[in-house]
Amino acid sequence: MKPPLFTYHDPRSVPDALKLLASLDNAKVLAGGQSLMPMLNMRLVLPDHVIDINEIAGLSGIEVRGNDLYIGAMTRQRDLEFSPIVREHCPLLHEALTNVGHRQTRNRGTFGGSLCHLDPAAEQPTVAMAMDAVVIAESAKGKREIPIRDFCQGTMTTAIAPDELMIGARLPLWPKGHGFAFVEFSRRHGDFAMAGAAILMTVNTAGKIERASVTLCGVGSGPARLAKAEQALVGSAGGQQVFAAAAQAATEIEAQGDVHASPEYRSHLARVLTERALAIAFNRATVKR
């Protein structure tokens, strides 16, 4: 199919893009286009205006700022995948990116585009949720920082206002030697995940879990932290029984069903993958102690 008629805009600076967003009704921002273009062609979105921000300098970048990893909104997923900074400081994101689409889509797809599209099965919003990321948005009125828990408001719905542009995000870094795992299941590699689990944990010298982050994707309306599982893990010495008990919290998420999987099957997958990812993360944390 062909996309609907719209007016194309090609701003060359952030202020110019913000002026367009403030003055135009029913506008969509074009970043990598890996989600927007198919949705336009299938007439799932019908914007009157498309604002292409690909020629705006300064919206991409990967750097450690204090205790945070800063990622510019227009940073290509392929750049994140091969970044030595990401591999060293944020291995969970590196592992998650190996599950994202295919090389061609990662070449064009952007970190900010994935967060703003907020597909329930998307890996990058899941990592952002797992790490308590803060999204930085800007409008003609100024900048604001949005905690990821407030940013995610439902299925493909974010807290970004119509006149705002995502500039980047801060991901608070975990200490070196922490355990991590990103595990998902899909029909074929590169397909949308039917379910996935992102795990972060630290283990002390006594072998006890001091801190844990457990996040699901592909199950409910968006990335979901499992606070109950995290509480069950902290203070424990790990092990199959502990991980199996903690993973039960995954079944409390209201799973969605579609042509690929029933709610019951997604719930089962979420539990199994959470338990599996917990074991991987714990092993990595203890090996590095």
Coordinates of C-alpha atoms in Angstrom, one line a residue:
M1 CA 0.0 0.0 0.0
K2 CA 0.9 3.6 -0.4
P3 CA 1.0 6.1 2.5
P4 CA -1.8 8.7 2.9
L5 CA -1.2 12.3 1.7
F6 CA 0.8 14.4 4.1
T7 CA 3.0 17.5 4.1
Y8 CA 6.7 16.8 4.5
H9 CA 8.9 19.0 6.7
D10 CA 12.7 18.9 6.8
P11 CA 14.0 21.0 9.7
R12 CA 17.8 21.4 10.2
S13 CA 17.8 22.4 13.8
V14 CA 16.1 21.5 17.1
P15 CA 14.5 25.0 17.4
D16 CA 13.1 24.7 13.9
A17 CA 11.6 21.3 14.7
L18 CA 10.1 22.6 17.9
K19 CA 8.5 25.5 16.1
L20 CA 6.9 23.1 13.7
L21 CA 5.6 20.8 16.5
A22 CA 4.2 23.9 18.3
S23 CA 2.4 25.2 15.2
L24 CA 1.2 22.1 13.3
D25 CA -1.7 19.9 14.2
N26 CA -1.6 16.1 13.7
A27 CA 2.1 15.9 13.1
K28 CA 4.4 12.8 13.3
V29 CA 8.1 12.8 13.8
L30 CA 10.2 10.7 11.5
A31 CA 13.4 9.3 13.1
G32 CA 14.6 6.0 11.7
G33 CA 11.2 5.3 10.1
Q34 CA 11.3 1.5 10.8
S35 CA 8.0 1.7 12.6
L36 CA 6.4 4.8 11.2
M37 CA 6.8 4.0 7.5
P38 CA 5.1 0.6 7.7
M39 CA 2.3 2.1 9.7
L40 CA 1.8 4.9 7.2
N41 CA 1.7 2.3 4.3
M42 CA -0.8 0.2 6.2
R43 CA -2.9 3.4 7.0
L44 CA -2.6 2.7 10.7
V45 CA -1.6 6.3 11.3
L46 CA -2.9 9.2 9.2
P47 CA -0.8 12.3 10.0
D48 CA -1.3 15.6 8.2
H49 CA 2.4 16.5 8.6
V50 CA 5.6 14.4 8.9
I51 CA 8.6 16.1 10.4
D52 CA 11.9 14.5 9.4
I53 CA 14.6 15.1 12.0
N54 CA 17.3 13.0 10.3
E55 CA 19.3 16.1 9.2
I56 CA 19.4 17.7 12.7
A57 CA 22.9 17.6 14.1
G58 CA 23.5 16.9 17.8
L59 CA 20.7 14.5 18.4
S60 CA 22.9 11.4 18.4
G61 CA 25.6 10.3 20.7
I62 CA 26.7 7.7 23.3
E63 CA 28.7 8.8 26.4
V64 CA 29.1 8.2 30.1
R65 CA 28.1 11.2 32.1
G66 CA 29.0 10.7 35.8
N67 CA 27.0 7.6 36.9
D68 CA 24.7 7.7 33.8
L69 CA 24.9 6.4 30.2
Y70 CA 23.6 9.2 28.0
I71 CA 22.1 8.1 24.6
G72 CA 21.0 10.7 22.1
A73 CA 17.5 10.1 20.6
M74 CA 18.8 9.8 17.1
T75 CA 21.5 7.3 17.9
R76 CA 21.2 4.4 15.5
Q77 CA 20.7 1.0 17.0
R78 CA 23.6 -0.4 15.0
D79 CA 25.9 2.2 16.6
L80 CA 24.7 1.1 20.0
E81 CA 25.2 -2.6 19.2
F82 CA 28.9 -2.1 18.3
S83 CA 29.7 0.6 20.9
P84 CA 32.5 -0.3 23.2
I85 CA 31.0 2.1 25.8
V86 CA 27.7 0.2 25.7
R87 CA 29.4 -3.2 25.8
E88 CA 31.5 -2.2 28.8
H89 CA 29.1 -0.1 30.9
C90 CA 25.6 -1.4 29.8
P91 CA 25.9 -5.0 28.7
L92 CA 22.2 -5.6 29.2
L93 CA 21.5 -3.1 26.4
H94 CA 24.1 -4.8 24.2
E95 CA 22.6 -8.2 24.7
A96 CA 19.1 -6.9 24.1
L97 CA 20.1 -5.3 20.8
T98 CA 21.1 -8.6 19.4
N99 CA 17.4 -9.5 19.4
V100 CA 16.2 -6.3 17.7
G101 CA 15.0 -6.9 14.1
H102 CA 17.7 -7.5 11.5
R103 CA 20.8 -5.7 10.5
Q104 CA 19.0 -3.5 8.0
T105 CA 16.4 -2.3 10.5
R106 CA 19.1 -1.6 13.1
N107 CA 21.1 0.4 10.6
R108 CA 18.2 2.9 10.4
G109 CA 16.3 2.4 13.6
T110 CA 17.0 4.8 16.5
F111 CA 17.0 4.5 20.2
G112 CA 14.6 7.4 20.6
G113 CA 12.3 6.1 17.9
S114 CA 12.0 2.8 19.7
L115 CA 11.2 4.5 23.1
C116 CA 8.7 6.9 21.6
H117 CA 7.0 4.2 19.5
L118 CA 6.8 2.0 22.6
D119 CA 5.8 -1.3 21.1
P120 CA 4.9 -3.7 23.9
A121 CA 7.4 -6.2 22.6
A122 CA 10.3 -3.8 22.0
E123 CA 13.6 -4.5 23.7
Q124 CA 15.0 -1.0 24.1
P125 CA 12.1 0.4 26.2
T126 CA 12.4 -2.8 28.3
V127 CA 16.0 -2.1 29.0
A128 CA 15.2 1.5 29.8
M129 CA 12.5 0.4 32.3
A130 CA 14.9 -2.1 33.8
M131 CA 17.5 0.6 34.4
D132 CA 15.1 3.3 35.6
A133 CA 16.0 5.5 32.7
V134 CA 15.0 9.2 32.5
V135 CA 13.8 10.5 29.1
I136 CA 14.7 14.1 28.2
A137 CA 12.1 15.9 26.1
E138 CA 12.2 19.5 24.8
S139 CA 9.5 21.9 23.6
A140 CA 9.5 25.6 22.7
K141 CA 8.8 26.1 26.4
G142 CA 11.9 24.3 27.6
K143 CA 13.3 20.9 28.6
R144 CA 11.9 18.4 31.1
E145 CA 13.0 15.1 32.4
I146 CA 10.5 12.2 32.5
P147 CA 11.2 9.1 34.6
I148 CA 10.6 6.0 32.4
R149 CA 7.8 4.8 34.7
D150 CA 5.9 8.0 34.0
F151 CA 6.9 8.0 30.3
C152 CA 5.2 4.6 29.6
Q153 CA 1.5 5.3 29.8
G154 CA 0.0 2.3 28.0
T155 CA 0.0 0.5 24.7
M156 CA 2.2 2.6 22.3
T157 CA 1.3 5.7 24.4
T158 CA 4.0 7.9 26.0
A159 CA 4.1 11.0 28.1
I160 CA 5.6 13.0 25.2
A161 CA 3.3 16.0 24.5
P162 CA 2.4 16.8 20.9
D163 CA 4.7 19.8 20.9
E164 CA 7.7 18.0 22.4
L165 CA 10.7 16.2 20.9
M166 CA 12.7 13.5 22.6
I167 CA 16.3 14.7 22.9
G168 CA 17.9 11.7 24.6
A169 CA 17.8 9.6 27.7
R170 CA 19.9 9.0 30.8
L171 CA 20.3 5.3 32.0
P172 CA 21.7 5.1 35.5
L173 CA 24.6 2.6 35.4
W174 CA 24.9 -0.5 37.6
P175 CA 28.3 -1.2 39.2
K176 CA 30.9 -3.2 37.3
G177 CA 30.6 -6.9 37.8
H178 CA 26.8 -6.9 38.1
G179 CA 24.8 -9.8 36.6
F180 CA 22.6 -9.3 33.6
A181 CA 20.5 -11.2 31.1
F182 CA 18.1 -10.5 28.3
V183 CA 16.1 -13.5 27.1
E184 CA 13.2 -13.6 24.7
F185 CA 11.2 -16.0 22.6
S186 CA 9.9 -15.3 19.1
R187 CA 8.8 -17.5 16.2
R188 CA 11.9 -16.5 14.2
H189 CA 14.9 -14.4 15.0
G190 CA 14.1 -10.8 14.4
D191 CA 10.3 -11.2 14.8
F192 CA 8.5 -9.4 17.6
A193 CA 9.0 -11.2 20.9
M194 CA 6.0 -13.2 22.3
A195 CA 7.6 -12.6 25.7
G196 CA 11.0 -11.5 27.1
A197 CA 12.7 -10.9 30.3
A198 CA 15.4 -8.4 31.3
I199 CA 17.3 -9.0 34.5
L200 CA 19.9 -7.0 36.5
M201 CA 21.4 -8.0 39.8
T202 CA 24.3 -7.5 42.2
V203 CA 25.6 -10.3 44.4
N204 CA 27.8 -9.6 47.5
T205 CA 30.9 -11.5 48.6
A206 CA 28.7 -13.7 50.8
G207 CA 26.8 -14.8 47.8
K208 CA 23.6 -13.0 48.6
I209 CA 21.6 -10.9 46.1
E210 CA 21.8 -7.3 47.2
R211 CA 19.8 -5.6 44.4
A212 CA 17.6 -6.9 41.5
S213 CA 15.7 -5.6 38.6
V214 CA 13.2 -7.8 36.8
T215 CA 11.3 -6.5 33.7
L216 CA 9.1 -8.2 31.1
C217 CA 8.3 -7.3 27.5
G218 CA 5.8 -8.7 25.0
V219 CA 3.4 -9.8 27.7
G220 CA 1.2 -6.8 28.7
S221 CA 0.6 -3.3 27.3
G222 CA 4.3 -2.3 27.7
P223 CA 7.5 -3.0 29.6
A224 CA 6.6 -4.1 33.2
R225 CA 8.7 -4.2 36.3
L226 CA 8.1 -7.1 38.6
A227 CA 8.5 -5.5 42.1
K228 CA 7.3 -8.7 43.8
A229 CA 10.0 -10.8 42.1
E230 CA 12.6 -8.2 43.0
Q231 CA 11.6 -8.2 46.7
A232 CA 11.7 -12.1 46.7
L233 CA 15.2 -12.1 45.3
V234 CA 16.9 -9.5 47.6
G235 CA 18.7 -11.1 50.5
S236 CA 18.5 -14.6 49.1
A237 CA 21.4 -16.8 48.0
G238 CA 19.7 -17.6 44.6
G239 CA 19.2 -21.1 43.4
Q240 CA 16.6 -22.9 41.3
Q241 CA 13.9 -22.8 43.9
V242 CA 14.3 -19.1 44.6
F243 CA 14.3 -18.2 41.0
A244 CA 11.3 -20.4 40.3
A245 CA 9.3 -18.8 43.1
A246 CA 10.3 -15.2 42.0
A247 CA 9.4 -16.0 38.4
Q248 CA 5.8 -16.8 39.5
A249 CA 5.3 -13.0 39.7
A250 CA 5.4 -13.0 35.9
T251 CA 2.1 -14.8 35.8
E252 CA 0.4 -11.9 37.6
I253 CA 0.8 -9.6 34.6
E254 CA -2.4 -9.4 32.6
A255 CA -1.1 -11.1 29.4
Q256 CA -2.4 -10.1 26.0
G257 CA -3.4 -12.5 23.3
D258 CA -3.2 -12.3 19.5
V259 CA -2.8 -14.5 16.4
H260 CA 0.7 -15.5 17.6
A261 CA 0.0 -16.5 21.2
S262 CA -2.9 -16.8 23.7
P263 CA -2.7 -15.0 27.0
E264 CA -2.2 -18.3 28.8
Y265 CA 0.8 -19.2 26.5
R266 CA 2.3 -15.7 26.9
S267 CA 2.0 -16.0 30.7
H268 CA 3.7 -19.4 30.7
L269 CA 6.5 -18.1 28.5
A270 CA 7.0 -15.1 30.8
R271 CA 7.4 -17.3 33.8
V272 CA 9.8 -19.7 32.1
L273 CA 11.9 -17.0 30.5
T274 CA 12.1 -15.0 33.8
E275 CA 13.4 -18.1 35.6
R276 CA 15.9 -18.8 32.9
A277 CA 17.2 -15.2 32.8
L278 CA 17.5 -15.0 36.6
A279 CA 19.8 -18.0 36.5
I280 CA 22.0 -16.5 33.8
A281 CA 22.2 -13.2 35.5
F282 CA 23.1 -14.8 38.9
N283 CA 25.8 -16.9 37.3
R284 CA 27.3 -13.9 35.6
A285 CA 27.3 -11.9 38.8
T286 CA 28.9 -14.7 40.9
V287 CA 31.6 -15.5 38.3
K288 CA 32.7 -11.8 38.3
R289 CA 32.8 -11.4 42.0

